[in-house]
């Protein structure tokens, strides 16, 4: 007995077929959406882009190392989050490609007359007998109704009958694919923002100009040039007028910013919270505010009579005159242990460990206890307000907005429109019957109502 050799269809086996079946699987789509929802919850519970000390204080060093290893402190910019989005993009593309040919064949299928074999497959079919005297008017009345309710009818002539075919909403079958396309655009916009966007911050004193911002990357403040300059012309705080209360409550705070390029002013705008300044793809949001004290220190050398002064704002290191030493003002305090105003400074000397100490304005000889070659005194301070700005760049934001608009359009097409088809076969000779048939891909209740009115209209021809 001769054995027949079995043929193996390459589409039914092989590695690429397995991949294709995986990527076009609806189960994968559901799994990815659930995974993204879980990750979004985790991203909400875990504060993103905080400092290392804050994370260690909250989670401990052990758990911090684990969470940091998986990049959960900046998860929306991690490679694996972008990979999940990319996988979802591929999945939606494969699902659409797999189902699109069948839908397109229904859209592009040319209209045909009503065959007897079609009556068994169509979900709606009715037969109406009309008297001979009404046959002449039947076609005209049915044409008018079909044109009004479903669209201009197309006639199909046969030997013994004429069939009127009318349809509407043919392209509504594409609504789900428009929605799929919108999701792809939104995901691509999210990936673009994740890969090429950033979020930084900068503080600008009134009257000062900056040409760089700072990005918080792995517990470090990394400067980033922005290609132009931003000047803070003015900063204002408005308080609520609360009669009978001493404490002040901030109502709003406003910064007036000016953009400068090549030394020329190109744009001036007043910004508030949620009302940013946009320029060259960057958005400057009003984030916070504060006060920096410009501190004046006196330096009295023990072997000299003259006294020198130096000025420096909080957080800035300045050189000590006639020496290799540096001094930094750490902070100003209006009250230091009931001794009045004071500043905390730190002195940097070659080959010595820096150490902070306090200077008190009311006690100019307080620094003598250091037993140094010079004595420092706190002469006074000049407070200056600064505006804190959050600076963001998201090249995918307009892509996302386009995708959202397309999604709204796709959802409207999907839920409020349907592909409805109606056939009406009218006999040419006396004593026949009108056959009405139709189908719809959704909104069956609405179609049943319209089809029922068509049938009732045909029956009423015989009663006229």
PDB file of C-alpha atoms in Angstrom, residues 52 124 165 179 185 187-188 205 212 217 253 274 295 308 326 350 358 377 423:
ATOM      1  CA  UNK A  52      17.679  59.733  46.549  1.00  0.00           C
ATOM      2  CA  UNK A 124     -34.776  41.036   7.558  1.00  0.00           C
ATOM      3  CA  UNK A 165     -31.109  48.876  -3.815  1.00  0.00           C
ATOM      4  CA  UNK A 179     -10.123  54.316  16.467  1.00  0.00           C
ATOM      5  CA  UNK A 185      -0.960  57.839  16.953  1.00  0.00           C
ATOM      6  CA  UNK A 187       1.003  55.660  21.577  1.00  0.00           C
ATOM      7  CA  UNK A 188       3.548  56.939  19.060  1.00  0.00           C
ATOM      8  CA  UNK A 205      15.830  86.170  40.597  1.00  0.00           C
ATOM      9  CA  UNK A 212      20.078  77.026  30.976  1.00  0.00           C
ATOM     10  CA  UNK A 217      18.859  62.755  36.597  1.00  0.00           C
ATOM     11  CA  UNK A 253       1.641  84.458  42.034  1.00  0.00           C
ATOM     12  CA  UNK A 274      -1.506  76.520  34.510  1.00  0.00           C
ATOM     13  CA  UNK A 295      24.288  88.702  52.626  1.00  0.00           C
ATOM     14  CA  UNK A 308      36.952  94.433  54.137  1.00  0.00           C
ATOM     15  CA  UNK A 326      36.486  80.471  49.962  1.00  0.00           C
ATOM     16  CA  UNK A 350      43.257  74.361  51.522  1.00  0.00           C
ATOM     17  CA  UNK A 358      26.940  80.771  62.559  1.00  0.00           C
ATOM     18  CA  UNK A 377      30.857  89.516  61.045  1.00  0.00           C
ATOM     19  CA  UNK A 423     -33.467  45.751  -1.299  1.00  0.00           C
TER      20      UNK A 423
END
